[in-house]
Amino acid sequence: MCPPQMESSTEYQRDFGNCTPVAIAVVTNSMLELKYACSLQIESAITKLTDVSRGYAGVWPEQALERINGAASLSLEARRGQLLELHLTAVALVEFEQLREVVRNLPG
């Protein structure tokens, strides 16, 4: 199942205070689709990630991810009805080839 069509990743971004959780949700959704042919209920994922990462939702991806990963019982709904519990990490990359290597080595 394909992820929802978005003109841009800012379609769901309501204000500066949730740009990081929106980016995390969009990237996570894209990676799930790419590797597992599974996509998130994006609105629900954005709401949950924004709620959990409050205080770091504007500009601090690493701190937002720490809060997301540390949240007890945080499950994201997939479009097929499954509940997903994910552990997310941030990796700083300089070149596109590095990104391709990381994606190539992901399980799935």
PDB file of C-alpha atoms in Angstrom, residues 36-108:
ATOM      1  CA  TYR A  36       8.638  -3.383   4.152  1.00  0.00           C
ATOM      2  CA  ALA A  37       5.830  -2.216   1.836  1.00  0.00           C
ATOM      3  CA  CYS A  38       4.067  -0.880   4.939  1.00  0.00           C
ATOM      4  CA  SER A  39       2.987   2.684   5.611  1.00  0.00           C
ATOM      5  CA  LEU A  40       1.810   4.615   8.646  1.00  0.00           C
ATOM      6  CA  GLN A  41      -1.455   6.352   9.290  1.00  0.00           C
ATOM      7  CA  ILE A  42       0.474   9.574   8.872  1.00  0.00           C
ATOM      8  CA  GLU A  43      -1.867  11.997  10.683  1.00  0.00           C
ATOM      9  CA  SER A  44      -1.981   9.753  13.751  1.00  0.00           C
ATOM     10  CA  ALA A  45       1.801   9.256  13.686  1.00  0.00           C
ATOM     11  CA  ILE A  46       2.427  13.011  13.487  1.00  0.00           C
ATOM     12  CA  THR A  47       0.066  13.676  16.397  1.00  0.00           C
ATOM     13  CA  LYS A  48       1.662  11.012  18.615  1.00  0.00           C
ATOM     14  CA  LEU A  49       5.235  12.000  17.754  1.00  0.00           C
ATOM     15  CA  THR A  50       4.453  15.682  18.330  1.00  0.00           C
ATOM     16  CA  ASP A  51       2.897  14.941  21.730  1.00  0.00           C
ATOM     17  CA  VAL A  52       5.825  12.786  22.859  1.00  0.00           C
ATOM     18  CA  SER A  53       8.587  15.110  21.638  1.00  0.00           C
ATOM     19  CA  ARG A  54       7.210  18.343  23.128  1.00  0.00           C
ATOM     20  CA  GLY A  55       9.979  20.731  24.066  1.00  0.00           C
ATOM     21  CA  TYR A  56      12.279  19.395  21.360  1.00  0.00           C
ATOM     22  CA  ALA A  57       9.817  19.323  18.486  1.00  0.00           C
ATOM     23  CA  GLY A  58      11.124  22.470  16.814  1.00  0.00           C
ATOM     24  CA  VAL A  59      14.783  21.940  16.149  1.00  0.00           C
ATOM     25  CA  TRP A  60      16.452  19.116  18.093  1.00  0.00           C
ATOM     26  CA  PRO A  61      16.037  15.799  16.235  1.00  0.00           C
ATOM     27  CA  GLU A  62      18.348  13.817  18.517  1.00  0.00           C
ATOM     28  CA  GLN A  63      16.545  14.917  21.685  1.00  0.00           C
ATOM     29  CA  ALA A  64      13.145  14.378  20.051  1.00  0.00           C
ATOM     30  CA  LEU A  65      14.204  10.846  19.090  1.00  0.00           C
ATOM     31  CA  GLU A  66      15.390  10.167  22.659  1.00  0.00           C
ATOM     32  CA  ARG A  67      11.955  11.160  23.947  1.00  0.00           C
ATOM     33  CA  ILE A  68      10.181   9.128  21.261  1.00  0.00           C
ATOM     34  CA  ASN A  69      12.280   6.028  21.947  1.00  0.00           C
ATOM     35  CA  GLY A  70      11.850   6.474  25.711  1.00  0.00           C
ATOM     36  CA  ALA A  71       8.070   6.799  25.580  1.00  0.00           C
ATOM     37  CA  ALA A  72       6.329   3.895  27.266  1.00  0.00           C
ATOM     38  CA  SER A  73       3.971   1.988  25.008  1.00  0.00           C
ATOM     39  CA  LEU A  74       4.268   4.290  21.991  1.00  0.00           C
ATOM     40  CA  SER A  75       2.700   2.415  19.103  1.00  0.00           C
ATOM     41  CA  LEU A  76       2.151   3.840  15.636  1.00  0.00           C
ATOM     42  CA  GLU A  77      -0.704   2.547  13.524  1.00  0.00           C
ATOM     43  CA  ALA A  78       0.035   1.168  10.093  1.00  0.00           C
ATOM     44  CA  ARG A  79      -2.475   1.630   7.286  1.00  0.00           C
ATOM     45  CA  ARG A  80      -3.247  -2.113   7.324  1.00  0.00           C
ATOM     46  CA  GLY A  81      -4.262  -1.999  10.989  1.00  0.00           C
ATOM     47  CA  GLN A  82      -1.044  -3.268  12.576  1.00  0.00           C
ATOM     48  CA  LEU A  83       0.487  -1.536  15.572  1.00  0.00           C
ATOM     49  CA  LEU A  84       4.191  -0.821  15.166  1.00  0.00           C
ATOM     50  CA  GLU A  85       6.679  -0.188  17.937  1.00  0.00           C
ATOM     51  CA  LEU A  86       9.818   1.310  16.477  1.00  0.00           C
ATOM     52  CA  HIS A  87      13.243   2.296  17.737  1.00  0.00           C
ATOM     53  CA  LEU A  88      14.470   5.269  15.710  1.00  0.00           C
ATOM     54  CA  THR A  89      18.018   6.583  15.438  1.00  0.00           C
ATOM     55  CA  ALA A  90      19.596   9.661  13.891  1.00  0.00           C
ATOM     56  CA  VAL A  91      22.660   9.343  11.677  1.00  0.00           C
ATOM     57  CA  ALA A  92      24.414  12.429  10.336  1.00  0.00           C
ATOM     58  CA  LEU A  93      25.595  11.886   6.760  1.00  0.00           C
ATOM     59  CA  VAL A  94      27.538  14.213   4.509  1.00  0.00           C
ATOM     60  CA  GLU A  95      27.234  12.584   1.094  1.00  0.00           C
ATOM     61  CA  PHE A  96      24.382  10.950  -0.790  1.00  0.00           C
ATOM     62  CA  GLU A  97      26.464   7.807  -1.340  1.00  0.00           C
ATOM     63  CA  GLN A  98      26.655   7.387   2.449  1.00  0.00           C
ATOM     64  CA  LEU A  99      22.858   7.488   2.604  1.00  0.00           C
ATOM     65  CA  ARG A 100      22.595   4.875  -0.138  1.00  0.00           C
ATOM     66  CA  GLU A 101      24.959   2.598   1.795  1.00  0.00           C
ATOM     67  CA  VAL A 102      22.971   2.978   5.008  1.00  0.00           C
ATOM     68  CA  VAL A 103      19.676   2.222   3.250  1.00  0.00           C
ATOM     69  CA  ARG A 104      21.211  -0.736   1.423  1.00  0.00           C
ATOM     70  CA  ASN A 105      22.344  -2.254   4.734  1.00  0.00           C
ATOM     71  CA  LEU A 106      19.053  -1.848   6.580  1.00  0.00           C
ATOM     72  CA  PRO A 107      17.366  -5.140   7.420  1.00  0.00           C
ATOM     73  CA  GLY A 108      14.251  -6.007   5.492  1.00  0.00           C
TER      74      GLY A 108
END
